[in-house]
Coordinates of C-alpha atoms in Angstrom, one line a residue:
X998 CA 112.0 -201.1 69.8
X999 CA 116.1 -201.8 68.8
X1000 CA 118.0 -201.7 71.9
X1001 CA 120.9 -199.1 71.6
X1002 CA 123.2 -200.6 73.5
X1003 CA 125.0 -202.4 70.5
X1004 CA 127.3 -199.3 70.2
X1005 CA 129.3 -199.4 73.3
X1006 CA 132.0 -197.4 74.8
X1007 CA 134.3 -200.4 73.8
X1008 CA 133.2 -200.5 70.2
X1009 CA 133.9 -196.7 70.1
X1010 CA 137.5 -197.3 71.3
X1011 CA 138.0 -200.0 68.7
X1012 CA 136.9 -197.7 66.1
X1013 CA 139.7 -195.1 67.5
X1014 CA 142.0 -198.0 67.3
X1015 CA 141.5 -198.8 63.4
X1016 CA 141.7 -194.9 62.8
X1017 CA 145.6 -195.2 64.5
X1018 CA 146.3 -198.2 62.5
X1019 CA 145.3 -196.4 59.3
X1020 CA 147.5 -193.7 60.1
X1021 CA 151.1 -195.3 60.6
X1022 CA 152.7 -191.3 60.0
X1023 CA 151.8 -190.6 63.4
X1024 CA 154.5 -191.7 66.0
X1025 CA 153.3 -192.6 69.6
X1026 CA 155.5 -189.4 70.8
X1027 CA 152.6 -187.4 68.4
X1028 CA 149.8 -189.4 69.6
X1029 CA 150.4 -189.3 73.5
X1030 CA 149.3 -186.2 75.5
X1031 CA 151.9 -184.3 76.9
X1032 CA 152.7 -184.9 80.5
X1033 CA 151.7 -182.1 83.1
X1034 CA 154.8 -180.0 84.6
X1035 CA 155.1 -182.3 87.6
X1036 CA 157.7 -181.6 90.5
X1037 CA 157.5 -185.3 91.3
X1038 CA 155.7 -187.6 89.1
X1039 CA 154.4 -191.1 90.0
X1040 CA 157.6 -193.2 90.3
X1041 CA 159.6 -190.3 92.0
X1042 CA 160.8 -190.3 95.8
X1043 CA 161.0 -187.2 97.3
X1044 CA 163.4 -187.2 100.2
X1045 CA 162.1 -188.5 103.2
X1046 CA 161.7 -185.7 105.3
X1047 CA 159.9 -183.5 102.2
X1048 CA 157.7 -186.6 101.7
X1049 CA 156.4 -186.5 105.3
X1050 CA 155.6 -182.7 104.9
X1051 CA 153.8 -183.6 101.7
X1052 CA 151.9 -186.7 103.3
X1053 CA 150.8 -184.6 106.0
X1054 CA 149.1 -181.9 103.7
X1055 CA 147.1 -184.9 102.0
X1056 CA 146.2 -186.0 105.4
X1057 CA 144.8 -182.6 106.4
X1058 CA 143.1 -182.5 103.0
X1059 CA 140.9 -185.6 103.4
X1060 CA 140.3 -185.6 107.6
X1061 CA 137.9 -182.6 107.1
X1062 CA 135.7 -184.9 104.9
X1063 CA 136.3 -188.0 107.4
X1064 CA 135.4 -186.5 110.5
X1065 CA 132.2 -185.1 108.9
X1066 CA 130.7 -188.0 108.4
X1067 CA 130.2 -188.7 112.2
X1068 CA 128.0 -185.7 112.7
X1069 CA 125.2 -187.5 110.2
X1070 CA 126.0 -191.0 111.3
X1071 CA 125.9 -191.2 114.9
X1072 CA 122.5 -189.4 115.6
X1073 CA 120.7 -191.9 112.9
X1074 CA 122.4 -194.4 115.6
X1075 CA 120.8 -192.9 118.4
X1076 CA 124.3 -191.7 119.6
X1077 CA 124.1 -188.7 121.8
X1078 CA 126.8 -185.9 121.2
X1079 CA 128.5 -186.1 124.4
X1080 CA 129.0 -189.9 123.7
X1081 CA 133.2 -190.3 123.4
X1082 CA 132.6 -193.5 121.2
X1083 CA 131.8 -190.7 118.5
X1084 CA 135.7 -190.3 118.5
X1085 CA 136.3 -193.9 118.3
X1086 CA 134.2 -194.2 115.1
X1087 CA 136.4 -191.4 113.8
X1088 CA 139.7 -193.4 114.8
X1089 CA 138.4 -196.5 113.4
X1090 CA 137.9 -195.0 109.9
X1091 CA 141.0 -193.1 109.5
X1092 CA 142.7 -196.6 110.7
X1093 CA 141.1 -198.7 107.9
X1094 CA 141.7 -195.4 105.5
X1095 CA 145.7 -195.7 106.2
X1096 CA 145.7 -199.6 105.8
X1097 CA 143.7 -199.8 102.4
X1098 CA 145.4 -196.4 101.2
X1099 CA 148.6 -198.1 101.6
X1100 CA 147.7 -201.3 100.2
X1101 CA 146.1 -199.5 97.1
X1102 CA 149.0 -197.3 95.9
X1103 CA 151.3 -200.2 96.2
X1104 CA 149.6 -203.4 95.3
X1105 CA 146.2 -202.4 93.9
X1106 CA 145.5 -199.4 91.2
X1107 CA 149.2 -198.0 92.2
X1108 CA 148.2 -194.5 91.7
X1109 CA 148.9 -191.9 94.2
X1110 CA 145.3 -191.9 95.4
X1111 CA 143.7 -192.0 99.1
X1112 CA 140.9 -194.1 100.3
X1113 CA 138.8 -193.2 102.9
X1114 CA 135.4 -192.9 104.1
X1115 CA 132.9 -191.3 101.5
X1116 CA 129.4 -189.6 101.7
X1117 CA 128.4 -192.1 99.4
X1118 CA 127.4 -194.7 101.7
X1119 CA 125.3 -192.1 103.8
X1120 CA 122.5 -192.7 101.6
X1121 CA 121.8 -196.4 101.7
X1122 CA 122.8 -195.9 105.8
X1123 CA 119.7 -193.6 106.3
X1124 CA 117.7 -195.4 104.2
X1125 CA 118.2 -198.6 106.4
X1126 CA 118.2 -197.0 109.7
X1127 CA 114.8 -195.7 108.6
X1128 CA 113.4 -198.7 108.8
X1129 CA 110.7 -199.0 111.7
X1130 CA 113.2 -201.7 113.5
X1131 CA 115.7 -199.3 113.5
X1132 CA 114.4 -195.7 114.3
X1133 CA 115.2 -194.1 117.5
X1134 CA 112.9 -194.3 120.6
X1135 CA 111.8 -190.9 121.7
X1136 CA 113.8 -188.6 123.5
X1137 CA 112.2 -188.8 127.1
X1138 CA 112.7 -192.8 126.6
X1139 CA 116.8 -192.5 125.5
X1140 CA 116.9 -190.1 128.6
X1141 CA 115.9 -192.8 130.8
X1142 CA 118.2 -195.5 129.8
X1143 CA 121.5 -196.2 131.6
X1144 CA 124.7 -195.9 129.6
X1145 CA 124.9 -200.1 129.4
X1146 CA 121.5 -199.6 127.6
X1147 CA 122.4 -196.5 125.4
X1148 CA 125.5 -198.2 124.4
X1149 CA 123.8 -201.5 123.4
X1150 CA 121.1 -199.3 121.4
X1151 CA 123.7 -197.6 119.2
X1152 CA 125.8 -200.9 118.5
X1153 CA 123.2 -202.9 117.8
X1154 CA 122.4 -200.9 114.8
X1155 CA 126.2 -200.5 114.1
X1156 CA 126.4 -204.2 113.8
X1157 CA 123.7 -204.4 111.3
X1158 CA 125.7 -201.3 109.0
X1159 CA 128.9 -203.7 109.5
X1160 CA 127.5 -206.8 107.9
X1161 CA 125.4 -204.9 105.4
X1162 CA 128.6 -202.8 104.2
X1163 CA 130.9 -206.1 104.5
X1164 CA 128.3 -208.0 102.7
X1165 CA 127.5 -205.6 99.8
X1166 CA 131.4 -204.7 99.0
X1167 CA 131.8 -208.4 98.3
X1168 CA 130.2 -207.7 95.1
X1169 CA 132.7 -205.1 94.4
X1170 CA 135.6 -207.4 95.4
X1171 CA 134.1 -210.0 92.9
X1172 CA 133.7 -207.2 89.8
X1173 CA 136.9 -206.1 90.4
X1174 CA 139.3 -209.4 90.9
X1175 CA 137.3 -211.4 88.2
X1176 CA 137.4 -208.3 85.5
X1177 CA 133.5 -208.4 85.1
X1178 CA 134.1 -204.6 86.0
X1179 CA 135.7 -203.8 82.3
X1180 CA 132.7 -205.5 80.9
X1181 CA 130.1 -203.4 83.2
X1182 CA 131.8 -200.4 82.2
X1183 CA 130.5 -200.8 78.5
X1184 CA 127.1 -199.9 79.7
X1185 CA 128.0 -197.1 82.5
X1186 CA 127.6 -194.1 80.5
X1187 CA 127.8 -190.5 81.3
X1188 CA 124.1 -190.3 82.1
X1189 CA 124.5 -193.0 84.5
X1190 CA 127.2 -191.4 86.2
X1191 CA 125.1 -188.0 86.7
X1192 CA 122.1 -189.0 88.4
X1193 CA 123.8 -191.8 90.4
X1194 CA 126.8 -189.2 91.6
X1195 CA 124.7 -185.7 91.9
X1196 CA 121.9 -187.4 94.1
X1197 CA 124.3 -188.2 96.9
X1198 CA 124.7 -184.5 97.2
X1199 CA 121.0 -183.6 96.6
X1200 CA 119.5 -186.4 98.7
X1201 CA 121.8 -185.0 101.8
X1202 CA 120.5 -181.4 101.7
X1203 CA 118.2 -181.5 104.7
X1204 CA 121.1 -183.0 106.9
X1205 CA 123.4 -180.2 105.7
X1206 CA 120.4 -177.4 106.4
X1207 CA 119.8 -179.2 110.2
X1208 CA 123.4 -179.1 111.0
X1209 CA 123.9 -175.5 109.7
X1210 CA 120.6 -174.2 111.6
X1211 CA 122.0 -174.8 114.9
X1212 CA 123.8 -171.4 114.3
X1213 CA 123.3 -169.8 111.0
X1214 CA 125.5 -166.7 111.4
X1215 CA 128.5 -169.3 111.9
X1216 CA 127.1 -171.7 109.1
X1217 CA 127.1 -169.0 106.9
X1218 CA 130.5 -167.2 107.7
X1219 CA 132.1 -170.4 107.4
X1220 CA 130.5 -171.1 103.7
X1221 CA 132.0 -167.8 103.1
X1222 CA 135.2 -168.0 104.1
X1223 CA 135.8 -171.2 102.6
X1224 CA 134.6 -169.5 99.5
X1225 CA 137.3 -166.7 99.9
X1226 CA 140.4 -168.9 100.8
X1227 CA 139.6 -171.7 98.1
X1228 CA 138.3 -169.5 95.0
X1229 CA 139.6 -165.8 95.4
X1230 CA 142.7 -166.0 97.6
X1231 CA 143.8 -169.0 96.0
X1232 CA 146.6 -167.5 93.9
X1233 CA 147.4 -165.3 97.0
X1234 CA 151.1 -165.8 98.3
X1235 CA 152.3 -166.0 101.5
X1236 CA 156.0 -165.1 102.1
X1237 CA 157.4 -168.5 104.4
X1238 CA 161.0 -168.7 105.8
X1239 CA 162.7 -171.8 104.5
X1240 CA 166.2 -172.9 105.7
X1241 CA 168.5 -173.8 103.0
X1242 CA 172.1 -175.4 103.6
X1243 CA 174.9 -172.9 103.0
X1244 CA 172.7 -170.2 102.4
X1245 CA 170.5 -169.7 105.6
X1246 CA 166.9 -168.6 106.0
X1247 CA 165.4 -167.1 102.6
X1248 CA 161.4 -166.3 102.4
X1249 CA 159.7 -168.0 99.6
X1250 CA 156.2 -167.6 98.3
X1251 CA 153.8 -170.1 99.7
X1252 CA 150.5 -170.5 98.2
X1253 CA 148.4 -171.2 101.7
X1254 CA 145.0 -170.7 100.8
X1255 CA 145.2 -172.9 98.0
X1256 CA 146.6 -175.7 99.8
X1257 CA 144.5 -175.5 103.2
X1258 CA 141.5 -173.7 102.7
X1259 CA 139.2 -175.9 104.4
X1260 CA 141.7 -176.2 107.6
X1261 CA 142.2 -172.3 107.9
X1262 CA 138.6 -172.1 107.8
X1263 CA 137.7 -174.4 110.6
X1264 CA 140.6 -173.1 112.8
X1265 CA 139.0 -169.7 112.1
X1266 CA 135.4 -170.2 112.9
X1267 CA 136.6 -172.9 116.0
X1268 CA 138.4 -169.9 117.5
X1269 CA 135.4 -167.5 116.9
X1270 CA 133.2 -169.8 118.2
X1271 CA 135.8 -170.1 121.3
X1272 CA 135.5 -166.5 121.6
X1273 CA 131.7 -166.6 121.6
X1274 CA 131.7 -169.2 124.1
X1275 CA 134.0 -167.4 126.5
X1276 CA 132.2 -164.3 126.5
X1277 CA 128.6 -166.1 127.0
X1278 CA 127.6 -164.7 123.7
X1279 CA 126.4 -168.5 123.2
X1280 CA 124.9 -169.0 126.3
X1281 CA 125.2 -172.7 128.7
X1282 CA 124.1 -175.5 126.3
X1283 CA 124.2 -173.5 123.0
X1284 CA 125.5 -176.3 120.1
X1285 CA 127.9 -174.0 119.1
X1286 CA 129.9 -173.7 122.2
X1287 CA 133.2 -175.0 122.0
X1288 CA 132.9 -176.8 125.8
X1289 CA 129.3 -178.7 124.9
X1290 CA 131.3 -181.9 124.0
X1291 CA 134.1 -181.9 126.1
X1292 CA 133.4 -184.8 127.7
X1293 CA 134.0 -186.5 124.6
X1294 CA 137.6 -185.4 124.7
X1295 CA 138.1 -186.4 128.3
X1296 CA 136.7 -189.5 128.3
X1297 CA 138.8 -190.7 125.2
X1298 CA 141.5 -193.0 125.6
X1299 CA 145.2 -191.8 124.5
X1300 CA 146.2 -195.1 122.9
X1301 CA 143.7 -197.5 121.0
X1302 CA 144.0 -200.2 118.5
X1303 CA 141.0 -200.8 116.3
X1304 CA 140.0 -204.3 115.9
X1305 CA 137.2 -206.4 113.8
X1306 CA 134.3 -206.8 115.7
X1307 CA 135.0 -204.1 118.3
X1308 CA 131.2 -203.3 118.7
X1309 CA 130.4 -206.8 118.3
X1310 CA 129.9 -209.4 115.7
X1311 CA 128.4 -208.1 112.3
X1312 CA 124.9 -208.8 111.6
X1313 CA 123.7 -209.9 108.1
X1314 CA 120.3 -209.3 106.7
X1315 CA 119.1 -209.2 103.0
X1316 CA 117.6 -205.8 103.1
X1317 CA 120.6 -204.6 104.7
X1318 CA 123.0 -205.8 102.3
X1319 CA 121.3 -205.3 98.9
X1320 CA 120.4 -201.8 100.1
X1321 CA 124.1 -200.9 100.7
X1322 CA 124.5 -202.0 97.1
X1323 CA 123.6 -198.6 96.0
X1324 CA 126.8 -197.2 98.4
X1325 CA 128.9 -199.6 96.7
X1326 CA 127.9 -198.8 93.0
X1327 CA 128.0 -194.7 93.5
X1328 CA 131.6 -195.5 94.8
X1329 CA 132.5 -197.6 92.1
X1330 CA 131.5 -195.4 89.5
X1331 CA 133.4 -192.5 91.2
X1332 CA 136.2 -194.2 91.4
X1333 CA 136.2 -195.1 88.0
X1334 CA 135.8 -191.6 87.2
X1335 CA 139.1 -190.6 88.7
X1336 CA 141.6 -193.4 87.6
X1337 CA 142.0 -191.8 84.6
X1338 CA 142.3 -188.0 85.9
X1339 CA 145.0 -189.0 88.3
X1340 CA 147.0 -191.0 85.9
X1341 CA 147.2 -187.6 83.9
X1342 CA 148.1 -185.7 86.8
X1343 CA 150.6 -188.1 88.3
X1344 CA 152.1 -188.3 84.7
X1345 CA 151.5 -192.1 84.3
X1346 CA 150.0 -194.0 81.5
X1347 CA 146.4 -194.2 81.2
X1348 CA 145.4 -197.3 83.4
X1349 CA 145.3 -200.7 81.6
X1350 CA 142.4 -203.0 82.5
X1351 CA 144.3 -205.0 85.0
X1352 CA 145.0 -201.8 87.2
X1353 CA 141.3 -200.7 86.9
X1354 CA 140.2 -204.5 87.9
X1355 CA 143.0 -204.3 91.1
X1356 CA 141.6 -201.1 91.9
X1357 CA 138.0 -201.3 92.2
X1358 CA 138.7 -204.7 93.8
X1359 CA 141.1 -203.7 96.4
X1360 CA 138.4 -200.8 97.1
X1361 CA 135.8 -203.4 97.8
X1362 CA 138.1 -205.1 99.8
X1363 CA 138.6 -202.1 101.9
X1364 CA 134.9 -201.7 102.3
X1365 CA 134.7 -204.9 103.5
X1366 CA 137.7 -204.5 106.2
X1367 CA 135.7 -201.1 107.3
X1368 CA 132.6 -203.1 108.1
X1369 CA 134.3 -205.8 109.6
X1370 CA 135.9 -203.0 112.0
X1371 CA 132.8 -201.3 112.5
X1372 CA 133.8 -198.0 111.0
X1373 CA 130.3 -197.6 110.1
X1374 CA 131.1 -196.7 106.4
X1375 CA 132.8 -197.4 103.4
X1376 CA 136.1 -196.8 101.4
X1377 CA 136.4 -194.7 98.1
X1378 CA 138.6 -192.5 96.1
X1379 CA 139.0 -189.0 97.7
X1380 CA 138.5 -186.5 95.4
X1381 CA 139.7 -183.7 97.7
X1382 CA 143.3 -185.4 97.3
X1383 CA 142.8 -185.8 93.3
X1384 CA 142.8 -182.0 93.3
X1385 CA 145.7 -181.4 96.0
X1386 CA 148.0 -183.5 93.2
X1387 CA 147.0 -181.2 90.6
X1388 CA 147.5 -177.9 93.0
X1389 CA 150.8 -179.2 94.4
X1390 CA 152.0 -181.0 91.2
X1391 CA 152.9 -184.0 93.4
X1392 CA 152.1 -187.2 91.9
X1393 CA 154.6 -189.4 93.8
X1394 CA 153.0 -192.8 94.8
X1395 CA 155.6 -192.2 98.0
X1396 CA 154.3 -189.4 99.0
X1397 CA 150.9 -191.1 99.2
X1398 CA 152.6 -194.3 100.9
X1399 CA 153.6 -192.1 103.9
X1400 CA 150.6 -190.5 104.2
X1401 CA 148.7 -193.8 104.8
X1402 CA 151.3 -194.0 107.7
X1403 CA 150.1 -190.9 109.5
X1404 CA 146.8 -192.0 108.7
X1405 CA 147.5 -195.2 110.8
X1406 CA 149.3 -193.5 113.8
X1407 CA 146.8 -191.2 114.4
X1408 CA 144.2 -193.9 114.6
X1409 CA 145.3 -195.5 117.6
X1410 CA 145.8 -192.2 119.2
X1411 CA 142.3 -191.8 120.8
X1412 CA 142.2 -188.2 121.8
X1413 CA 143.2 -187.0 118.4
X1414 CA 140.4 -188.3 116.7
X1415 CA 137.9 -187.2 119.6
X1416 CA 139.3 -183.6 119.0
X1417 CA 137.9 -183.6 115.9
X1418 CA 134.1 -184.3 117.5
X1419 CA 134.6 -180.9 119.6
X1420 CA 134.2 -178.9 116.3
X1421 CA 130.8 -176.9 116.7
X1422 CA 128.0 -178.0 114.4
X1423 CA 127.4 -175.0 112.7
X1424 CA 130.9 -174.8 111.6
X1425 CA 130.3 -178.6 110.2
X1426 CA 127.1 -177.5 108.6
X1427 CA 128.7 -174.6 106.8
X1428 CA 131.3 -176.8 105.4
X1429 CA 128.8 -179.5 104.4
X1430 CA 127.0 -176.6 102.2
X1431 CA 130.2 -176.4 100.0
X1432 CA 131.1 -180.3 100.4
X1433 CA 127.7 -181.4 99.2
X1434 CA 127.4 -178.8 96.6
X1435 CA 130.7 -180.1 95.1
X1436 CA 129.5 -183.8 94.9
X1437 CA 126.6 -182.6 92.6
X1438 CA 128.8 -180.3 90.6
X1439 CA 131.1 -183.3 90.0
X1440 CA 128.2 -185.7 88.8
X1441 CA 126.9 -182.8 86.9
X1442 CA 130.6 -182.1 85.3
X1443 CA 129.9 -185.4 83.5
X1444 CA 127.5 -183.9 81.1
X1445 CA 130.2 -182.3 79.4
X1446 CA 130.4 -185.5 77.2
X1447 CA 126.8 -185.6 76.3
X1448 CA 125.0 -183.2 73.8
X1449 CA 122.3 -181.0 76.1
X1450 CA 120.9 -179.7 73.0
X1451 CA 119.1 -183.3 72.6
X1452 CA 115.9 -183.4 73.8
X1453 CA 116.5 -187.2 74.5
X1454 CA 119.2 -186.5 76.7
X1455 CA 117.4 -183.6 78.6
X1456 CA 114.2 -185.9 79.5
X1457 CA 116.7 -188.9 80.5
X1458 CA 118.6 -186.4 82.9
X1459 CA 115.4 -184.6 84.4
X1460 CA 113.6 -188.0 84.9
X1461 CA 116.5 -189.8 86.6
X1462 CA 117.4 -187.0 89.0
X1463 CA 114.0 -185.9 89.7
X1464 CA 111.6 -189.1 89.8
X1465 CA 114.1 -190.7 92.4
X1466 CA 113.9 -187.6 94.6
X1467 CA 109.7 -187.7 94.5
X1468 CA 109.3 -191.9 95.2
X1469 CA 112.1 -192.4 97.2
X1470 CA 111.2 -189.7 99.9
X1471 CA 107.7 -190.9 99.7
X1472 CA 108.7 -194.0 100.5
X1473 CA 111.2 -193.3 103.5
X1474 CA 108.2 -191.2 105.0
X1475 CA 105.8 -194.5 104.5
X1476 CA 107.7 -197.3 105.6
X1477 CA 104.8 -199.5 105.7
X1478 CA 103.7 -199.1 102.2
X1479 CA 105.3 -202.0 100.6
X1480 CA 103.5 -205.1 102.3
X1481 CA 103.9 -208.1 100.4
X1482 CA 102.9 -210.8 103.4
X1483 CA 106.9 -211.4 103.7
X1484 CA 109.0 -209.1 106.4
X1485 CA 112.3 -209.8 104.9
X1486 CA 110.9 -208.8 101.2
X1487 CA 109.5 -205.7 102.5
X1488 CA 112.3 -204.3 104.0
X1489 CA 114.3 -205.1 101.2
X1490 CA 112.2 -203.6 98.8
X1491 CA 111.6 -200.5 101.1
X1492 CA 115.6 -199.9 101.3
X1493 CA 116.0 -200.4 97.6
X1494 CA 113.4 -198.3 96.4
X1495 CA 114.2 -195.8 99.2
X1496 CA 117.7 -195.0 98.2
X1497 CA 118.0 -192.0 95.5
X1498 CA 121.4 -193.0 94.0
X1499 CA 120.2 -196.6 93.5
X1500 CA 117.1 -195.7 91.7
X1501 CA 118.7 -192.8 89.9
X1502 CA 121.6 -194.6 88.7
X1503 CA 119.7 -197.8 87.5
X1504 CA 117.0 -195.4 85.6
X1505 CA 119.4 -193.4 83.9
X1506 CA 121.5 -196.7 82.9
X1507 CA 118.3 -198.2 81.4
X1508 CA 116.4 -195.3 79.7
X1509 CA 120.3 -194.6 78.0
X1510 CA 120.3 -197.9 76.8
X1511 CA 116.9 -198.3 75.5
X1512 CA 115.9 -195.1 73.9
X1513 CA 117.6 -194.5 70.7
X1514 CA 120.4 -192.2 70.3
X1515 CA 123.5 -191.9 68.4
X1516 CA 127.0 -192.5 70.1
X1517 CA 127.9 -188.8 69.7
X1518 CA 124.7 -187.9 71.2
X1519 CA 124.9 -190.3 73.9
X1520 CA 128.3 -188.8 74.7
X1521 CA 130.3 -192.0 74.0
X1522 CA 132.9 -191.2 71.9
X1523 CA 134.4 -188.4 73.9
X1524 CA 133.3 -190.7 77.2
X1525 CA 135.6 -193.5 75.7
X1526 CA 138.8 -191.3 75.6
X1527 CA 138.4 -191.3 79.0
X1528 CA 137.8 -194.8 80.0
X1529 CA 140.9 -197.3 78.9
X1530 CA 139.0 -200.6 77.9
X1531 CA 140.5 -201.3 74.3
X1532 CA 143.4 -203.8 74.0
X1533 CA 145.6 -200.8 73.5
X1534 CA 146.1 -200.3 76.9
X1535 CA 146.9 -204.0 78.0
X1536 CA 150.3 -204.2 79.4
X1537 CA 152.8 -204.9 76.7
X1538 CA 156.0 -204.3 78.6
X1539 CA 156.5 -200.7 77.5
X1540 CA 155.2 -199.2 80.9
X1541 CA 156.0 -200.4 84.3
X1542 CA 153.9 -197.4 86.1
X1543 CA 151.5 -200.3 87.0
X1544 CA 153.8 -203.2 88.0
X1545 CA 154.0 -204.6 91.1
X1546 CA 157.2 -203.3 93.2
X1547 CA 158.2 -206.9 93.9
X1548 CA 157.6 -210.5 91.9
X1549 CA 157.7 -209.1 88.4
X1550 CA 160.2 -211.4 86.8
X1551 CA 158.2 -214.5 88.4
X1552 CA 155.0 -213.6 87.0
X1553 CA 156.6 -212.9 83.8
X1554 CA 157.9 -216.5 83.4
X1555 CA 154.5 -218.0 84.4
X1556 CA 152.4 -218.1 81.7
X1557 CA 149.0 -218.8 83.6
X1558 CA 149.3 -215.1 85.1
X1559 CA 148.4 -213.8 81.3
X1560 CA 145.0 -214.8 81.9
X1561 CA 144.4 -213.4 85.5
X1562 CA 142.5 -210.0 85.0
X1563 CA 144.3 -208.1 88.2
X1564 CA 147.8 -209.3 87.6
X1565 CA 150.3 -206.8 85.5
X1566 CA 150.8 -209.5 83.3
X1567 CA 147.5 -210.1 82.2
X1568 CA 146.8 -209.7 78.2
X1569 CA 143.1 -209.4 77.1
X1570 CA 142.1 -211.9 74.6
X1571 CA 141.7 -210.1 71.7
X1572 CA 144.9 -211.2 69.6
X1573 CA 142.0 -213.3 67.9
X1574 CA 139.0 -210.7 67.9

């Protein structure tokens, strides 16, 4: 059988380049897409006070996703709902998020994107913690433990996750900073992205159901209200007072529901749970009472600076590190699909190869830091903040830098992080139903590039999504099924074959590259327009959107920098091709 990967995405873009050269009558202005109507572009700097307000908006957009992670992670760590360390994990994640976001926006890909904890890492995390040696002991045994024993119980699991996250992320660091990611992207097709990203949401549906079922009325109400605010009332403006010097106070329309649908939903449903708690409609011990985890807030420290190894030195195992590669793969694919979109939203040029390399490398570096700090998760580009740019028309890099400062500040104020743990589980379950659904939809949206009338594509799509859900579920429920006689190999294969996003992504990539199909049928032509891998996008000095803020003159003087794949002066060696 003839391999079908001869025609790659880069070949498609080379053909596009040839067509452009044969049509000299078209000017650059004519061939460049019109920039979106922006209030502030990528290099614009709003006044500091406005930047802080806009930055806080980005913070509020991402905090809902970050605080949802511990609701799935901590039970798998055998941590009780009342454990104040749940707030500490949130603070640690937000603290690392702030540091990585600033570095990414300033020195990394230099797009106005927010880095943060991601649901994608939860799939391999749960696969690792489902191994026999990491399963939680029975509830009776847990209740008999003293505080020190319970603390060591979850911290030893956190150390296992920390080591796995940090070690696996080094692969992402190498892929980015060596420039290998550009070569691998030739084989990452739409039919690779669809199962990889979609299976993140599909795999976690049981956790959404378990959380929402603690009070279905509140959960369904949360989902309905979020739908009302974000979809039906998104264009409804609210008059807001604004002070203007020399003109006094005036009222201007403000799209409150479009900007803060998640925040408004949480506040309203949380308040409703508070009323039902005060009136004893929710009896003592009900999981939707607002005081059920009050101990978390009272026990949290006012100020605490997270530090590496705060839960002990990370432990490294082959099974954990290889299994966590699935999360790294999913995050890499997801971020790569965001970069061209954000550049267009922010009025920037398409990201050149050096920016893509640097962005993925920096994301991997952030995940290494998250692992060493004990965040229990990695870092990834936040889709919620990408959407915020499109809604607000604010694509300024400076705003994201201010948002990073707010995140670092919140990370050291312990009680602020602990507040979010008080959100009732049923409210979080309602948010899960929307959030996980959007992840599935984002993965499926990539199908717009492929021909869905093709039986070939439908076969690959169906098999790469359904088969992992069947096989991985069985592997997780029968952890002793793989018995090679070597415990390390058994654990490694169990985690790898029990991680849906890894099995689905590899299966989709393999089938799409070996089953014959035309470039148009596979979606390579349209996808190539979204993923700039050709020499057309090498920095030729005409655009400074992705230049470093300092030191560019020195880099341009040194010829050796032209060969470093993550520097802005990098020139792809295609001149002789």
